[in-house]
Short mmCIF file of C-alpha atoms in Angstrom, two decimals:
data_model
loop_
_atom_site.label_atom_id
_atom_site.label_comp_id
_atom_site.label_asym_id
_atom_site.label_seq_id
_atom_site.Cartn_x
_atom_site.Cartn_y
_atom_site.Cartn_z
CA ASP M 1 72.71 4.24 44.03
CA PRO M 2 71.11 2.84 46.79
CA GLN M 3 74.63 1.00 47.22
CA THR M 4 76.22 3.99 47.64
CA LEU M 5 74.37 6.04 49.85
CA TRP M 6 74.29 3.21 52.70
CA LEU M 7 78.15 2.29 52.88
CA PRO M 8 79.03 5.64 54.73
CA PHE M 9 76.16 4.28 57.34
CA THR M 10 77.79 0.68 57.43
CA VAL M 11 81.58 1.97 58.08
CA GLY M 12 79.78 3.84 61.23
CA ALA M 13 81.32 7.67 59.06
CA ALA M 14 80.79 10.38 61.47
CA ARG M 15 79.76 12.88 58.34
CA ARG M 16 78.54 12.10 54.86
CA LEU M 17 78.27 13.68 51.85
CA ASP M 18 77.07 12.89 48.70
CA ARG M 19 75.95 13.57 45.58
CA GLY M 20 72.12 12.01 46.74
CA THR M 21 71.29 14.19 49.10
CA THR M 22 72.11 16.95 46.99
CA ARG M 23 70.09 15.89 43.74
CA LEU M 24 67.34 15.31 45.84
CA ARG M 25 67.21 19.07 48.01
CA ASP M 26 67.64 20.37 44.21
CA TRP M 27 65.07 18.33 42.91
CA LEU M 28 62.79 19.08 45.69
CA ALA M 29 63.59 22.76 45.46
CA ARG M 30 62.59 23.14 41.38
CA ARG M 31 59.34 21.24 42.64
CA PHE M 32 57.96 23.74 44.81
CA ASP M 33 59.88 26.65 42.27
CA ARG M 34 59.53 25.67 38.57
CA ARG M 35 60.76 28.79 37.33
CA ARG M 36 63.83 27.41 39.20
CA PRO M 37 66.52 26.28 36.65
CA MET M 38 68.57 23.17 36.86
CA ARG M 39 71.68 22.72 37.91
CA HIS M 40 74.93 21.97 36.05
CA GLU M 41 76.73 19.18 37.28
CA VAL M 42 79.69 21.14 38.60
CA GLU M 43 77.49 23.02 40.50
CA THR M 44 76.18 19.86 42.08
CA ASN M 45 79.81 18.86 42.89
CA LEU M 46 80.63 21.94 44.74
CA ASP M 47 77.26 21.75 46.44
CA VAL M 48 78.88 18.38 47.78
CA VAL M 49 82.16 19.96 49.14
CA ARG M 50 80.80 23.02 50.49
CA PRO M 51 81.05 22.04 54.03
CA LEU M 52 84.11 21.10 53.83
CA LEU M 53 85.50 24.57 52.37
CA PRO M 54 87.01 27.01 54.18
CA ARG M 55 85.25 30.28 52.51
CA PRO M 56 81.53 30.11 50.26
CA VAL M 57 82.20 29.65 46.45
CA ASP M 58 80.91 31.44 43.84
CA CYS M 59 79.88 28.89 41.68
CA ALA M 60 80.15 31.68 38.32
CA ALA M 61 83.36 31.98 39.71
CA ALA M 62 84.46 28.13 39.38
CA ARG M 63 87.06 27.30 37.36
CA VAL M 64 88.16 23.75 35.49
CA GLU M 65 91.18 23.59 34.31
CA VAL M 66 94.13 21.26 33.29
CA ASN M 67 97.56 21.34 33.14
CA VAL M 68 99.07 19.81 30.58
CA PRO M 69 102.86 17.96 30.40
CA GLN M 70 105.66 19.63 28.57
CA ALA M 71 106.13 16.91 27.38
CA ALA M 72 103.04 16.05 25.32
CA ARG M 73 103.54 20.01 24.47
CA GLU M 74 106.69 18.74 22.73
CA SER M 75 105.46 16.04 20.95
CA ILE M 76 102.26 17.49 19.88
CA ALA M 77 104.70 20.37 18.46
CA ARG M 78 106.28 17.89 16.89
CA ARG M 79 104.02 16.19 15.18
CA LEU M 80 102.72 18.99 13.92
CA ALA M 81 105.81 20.12 12.34
CA ASP M 82 105.91 16.25 11.02
CA VAL M 83 102.47 16.56 8.91
CA GLY M 84 103.34 20.24 7.53
CA ILE M 85 101.62 22.36 9.94
CA SER M 86 103.72 25.21 11.38
CA GLU M 87 103.98 27.27 14.53
CA GLU M 88 101.70 29.92 13.65
CA GLU M 89 98.86 27.84 11.55
CA PRO M 90 95.96 28.16 13.90
CA ILE M 91 94.26 24.60 13.95
CA VAL M 92 90.08 23.49 14.77
CA THR M 93 90.62 20.14 16.00
CA LEU M 94 87.55 18.31 15.54
CA HIS M 95 86.71 14.84 17.65
CA PRO M 96 83.37 12.94 15.34
CA GLY M 97 83.94 9.49 18.37
CA ALA M 98 81.90 8.94 21.53
CA ALA M 99 81.60 6.28 24.60
CA TRP M 100 78.21 5.99 24.07
CA ARG M 101 77.40 6.07 20.29
CA PRO M 102 74.26 7.26 20.88
CA ARG M 103 75.83 10.91 21.16
CA ALA M 104 77.56 10.49 18.07
CA TRP M 105 76.57 12.89 15.16
CA ALA M 106 77.51 11.05 11.92
CA PRO M 107 80.70 10.79 10.69
CA GLU M 108 79.90 12.22 6.97
CA ARG M 109 78.40 15.88 8.96
CA PHE M 110 81.82 16.17 10.37
CA ALA M 111 83.26 15.63 7.59
CA ALA M 112 81.05 18.22 6.05
CA ILE M 113 82.20 20.53 8.70
CA ALA M 114 86.27 20.12 8.11
CA ASP M 115 85.57 21.18 4.39
CA TRP M 116 83.57 24.18 5.13
CA ILE M 117 85.58 25.46 8.38
CA GLY M 118 88.47 24.56 5.50
CA ALA M 119 86.91 26.51 2.51
CA HIS M 120 85.92 29.21 4.58
CA TYR M 121 88.78 30.09 7.07
CA ASP M 122 92.00 29.97 7.27
CA ALA M 123 92.61 26.65 9.32
CA ARG M 124 93.68 23.51 9.38
CA ILE M 125 91.33 20.61 10.77
CA VAL M 126 92.63 17.62 12.84
CA PHE M 127 90.27 14.46 14.04
CA VAL M 128 91.26 13.11 17.32
CA GLY M 129 89.01 9.55 18.28
CA SER M 130 90.03 6.57 19.74
CA GLU M 131 91.62 2.94 18.50
CA GLY M 132 88.34 1.97 19.08
CA GLU M 133 86.39 4.86 16.62
CA ARG M 134 87.93 3.39 13.23
CA ASP M 135 85.11 3.05 11.29
CA VAL M 136 84.03 6.87 11.95
CA GLU M 137 87.37 7.53 10.83
CA ALA M 138 86.83 5.93 7.49
CA ALA M 139 83.70 7.13 7.06
CA VAL M 140 84.55 10.25 8.15
CA ARG M 141 87.69 9.58 5.02
CA SER M 142 85.65 8.71 2.53
CA HIS M 143 83.10 12.17 3.29
CA ALA M 144 85.87 15.06 3.72
CA ARG M 145 87.17 16.15 0.20
CA GLY M 146 89.55 18.59 1.95
CA SER M 147 92.42 17.75 3.29
CA VAL M 148 92.26 16.83 6.92
CA VAL M 149 94.96 14.86 9.47
CA SER M 150 93.76 11.60 10.94
CA TRP M 151 94.72 10.74 14.59
CA PHE M 152 92.82 8.09 15.67
CA GLY M 153 94.15 6.21 18.33
CA ALA M 154 97.65 7.90 18.07
CA LEU M 155 97.55 10.38 20.80
CA SER M 156 97.81 10.01 24.79
CA ILE M 157 94.37 12.11 26.75
CA ALA M 158 98.37 14.45 27.52
CA GLU M 159 98.89 15.02 23.96
CA VAL M 160 95.04 15.36 23.32
CA ALA M 161 95.08 18.05 25.53
CA ALA M 162 98.30 19.64 23.98
CA LEU M 163 96.61 19.94 20.60
CA LEU M 164 93.54 21.45 21.84
CA GLN M 165 95.88 24.05 24.08
CA ARG M 166 96.80 25.02 20.67
CA SER M 167 93.77 25.05 18.94
CA ARG M 168 91.37 27.37 18.18
CA LEU M 169 88.08 25.64 18.54
CA LEU M 170 86.72 22.34 18.69
CA VAL M 171 83.93 20.76 17.35
CA GLY M 172 82.80 17.15 18.58
CA ASN M 173 80.28 15.02 20.55
CA ASP M 174 79.40 15.00 24.41
CA SER M 175 82.03 13.50 25.58
CA GLY M 176 84.95 13.73 27.92
CA ILE M 177 87.04 15.05 24.59
CA ALA M 178 84.71 18.42 24.35
CA HIS M 179 85.08 18.83 28.47
CA LEU M 180 88.63 18.78 27.88
CA ALA M 181 88.69 21.30 25.55
CA ALA M 182 86.65 23.63 28.46
CA ALA M 183 89.63 22.70 30.75
CA CYS M 184 92.34 24.09 28.34
CA GLY M 185 90.98 27.61 27.70
CA THR M 186 89.42 26.49 24.34
CA SER M 187 86.00 27.31 22.92
CA ALA M 188 83.97 24.59 21.54
CA VAL M 189 80.87 23.67 19.59
CA ALA M 190 79.11 20.71 22.34
CA LEU M 191 76.43 18.48 19.84
CA PHE M 192 74.51 16.57 22.33
CA GLY M 193 71.65 14.20 22.08
CA PRO M 194 70.78 11.88 24.93
CA GLN M 195 72.02 13.97 27.54
CA ASP M 196 70.46 17.42 28.90
CA PRO M 197 72.83 20.09 28.05
CA ARG M 198 72.28 22.03 31.14
CA ARG M 199 73.78 19.58 33.02
CA PHE M 200 76.52 18.72 31.33
CA ALA M 201 77.31 21.03 28.50
CA PRO M 202 81.53 22.17 29.36
CA TRP M 203 82.07 23.98 32.06
CA ALA M 204 83.46 27.47 30.63
CA PRO M 205 82.87 31.47 31.13
CA PRO M 206 80.28 32.95 28.86
CA GLY M 207 81.05 32.88 25.15
CA LYS M 208 83.31 30.40 25.04
CA VAL M 209 80.70 27.11 24.42
CA GLN M 210 78.03 26.45 21.95
CA ALA M 211 75.85 23.55 22.68
CA LEU M 212 73.52 22.31 20.07
CA HIS M 213 70.47 20.43 21.18
CA HIS M 214 67.28 19.36 20.44
CA PRO M 215 65.03 17.79 22.96
CA VAL M 216 62.58 14.80 22.29
CA SER M 217 60.60 12.84 23.56
CA CYS M 218 62.44 10.10 24.56
CA PHE M 219 65.19 12.67 25.87
CA PRO M 220 66.54 11.43 28.01
CA CYS M 221 67.14 8.41 28.06
CA ALA M 222 70.28 4.54 29.52
CA GLN M 223 71.46 5.59 25.73
CA VAL M 224 72.44 1.84 25.58
CA THR M 225 70.31 1.27 22.39
CA CYS M 226 68.65 3.96 20.48
CA VAL M 227 64.37 3.78 19.70
CA ARG M 228 65.44 5.69 16.93
CA PRO M 229 68.24 4.02 15.36
CA GLU M 230 67.77 5.29 11.70
CA ARG M 231 68.03 9.32 13.48
CA PRO M 232 69.04 9.28 16.59
CA CYS M 233 68.24 12.31 18.39
CA VAL M 234 72.16 13.89 18.47
CA ASN M 235 71.61 14.17 13.92
CA LEU M 236 68.90 16.39 14.53
CA ILE M 237 70.72 18.98 14.42
CA GLU M 238 71.43 20.11 11.08
CA ILE M 239 74.62 21.55 9.80
CA ALA M 240 73.60 24.97 9.14
CA GLU M 241 73.74 24.92 13.02
CA VAL M 242 76.78 23.67 13.61
CA THR M 243 78.04 26.43 10.58
CA ALA M 244 76.41 28.88 12.35
CA ALA M 245 78.59 28.07 15.96
CA VAL M 246 81.08 27.74 14.61
CA ARG M 247 81.32 31.02 13.10
CA ALA M 248 79.68 32.62 16.75
CA LEU M 249 83.19 31.47 18.07
CA LEU M 250 85.84 31.66 15.10
CA GLY M 251 84.11 35.32 13.80
CA PRO M 252 83.09 36.27 10.64
CA ALA M 253 83.50 33.57 7.44
CA ALA M 254 86.54 34.55 5.17
CA ALA M 255 88.66 36.13 8.07
CA VAL M 256 91.83 34.68 9.11
CA VAL M 257 92.06 33.50 12.17
CA THR M 258 96.08 33.96 13.58
CA SER M 259 95.92 35.07 17.21
CA GLY M 260 95.47 32.80 20.13
CA ARG M 261 92.76 30.76 21.64
CA GLY M 262 89.37 31.75 20.29
#
C-alpha cells in the first residue's frame, strides 16, 4: 500500500526491499511477454529478499517447512487415542471453514466427501475448525451419515499441525490450514474460489497438492461480499472433482491406506 511504500523514504533507509517493486517488475514483464506465467507468492517473497542472500536460491527447490513441537504431537496422540483412533490407522483431515466465508465450499459437500472417503478407504475422518465456525460444524454434522471426529475450537494451531503431520491427506478450502498441511509434508486438496491458485496454492513438491478452481468473470475479488451469494464461485467445484482429486492423491478407491503420509 502507498503508506508502506513511502515509509523507507521517511526514515532515511539506505536500502529498500519491498514487494511493490518486485510485483511491478513482474507485471511489466508479463505485459511484454504474454507467455510468462504468473508468479507464486513464494517466488515473489523470495525475490524480495534475494539481494540479501549469500548465494542464489532456486525457487523450484525451495520448501516451506514447520517444526511441530513434541508436546503438540503427544497431545494429538492422546486425543486420537481417546476417540479410538490407533497409531496405525490412517487419517484424512477435513477443514470446511475459512476466515473469509466466500472462500468456503458448502459444508454439506464436505459431509458428502467425508462419507465417500469413509466408504471407499480404510481411513478415519477428522474435521477441524475454529470456535467461530460452529455453524459450519453443525451443518457438517447434520449432513454426514458416517462416523467422524469433530474438533472445532478444540485444538491449538500447534496441535492442528501435529494432526496434519499425522494425516495422509487434507481436504480443505483456500486457507492457512491448507498451507500448514503442505508445510507438514501432507498431501492436500485445496478448493479455491475468489483467489488465484497460481499465486496462492499451497507450496509443495509436484504431485502433493491438487488445487481445484473455476474462474468466473468477477474473479479475483475483495472477498467481503459475494455478488453471487446464491452460488459462490468456490461452489462451482463439484463433488466428483474432489473425489477424483482425493483418488489421485490416495490411490485407487477401495485401497487400504496404511503407510506413512501420502
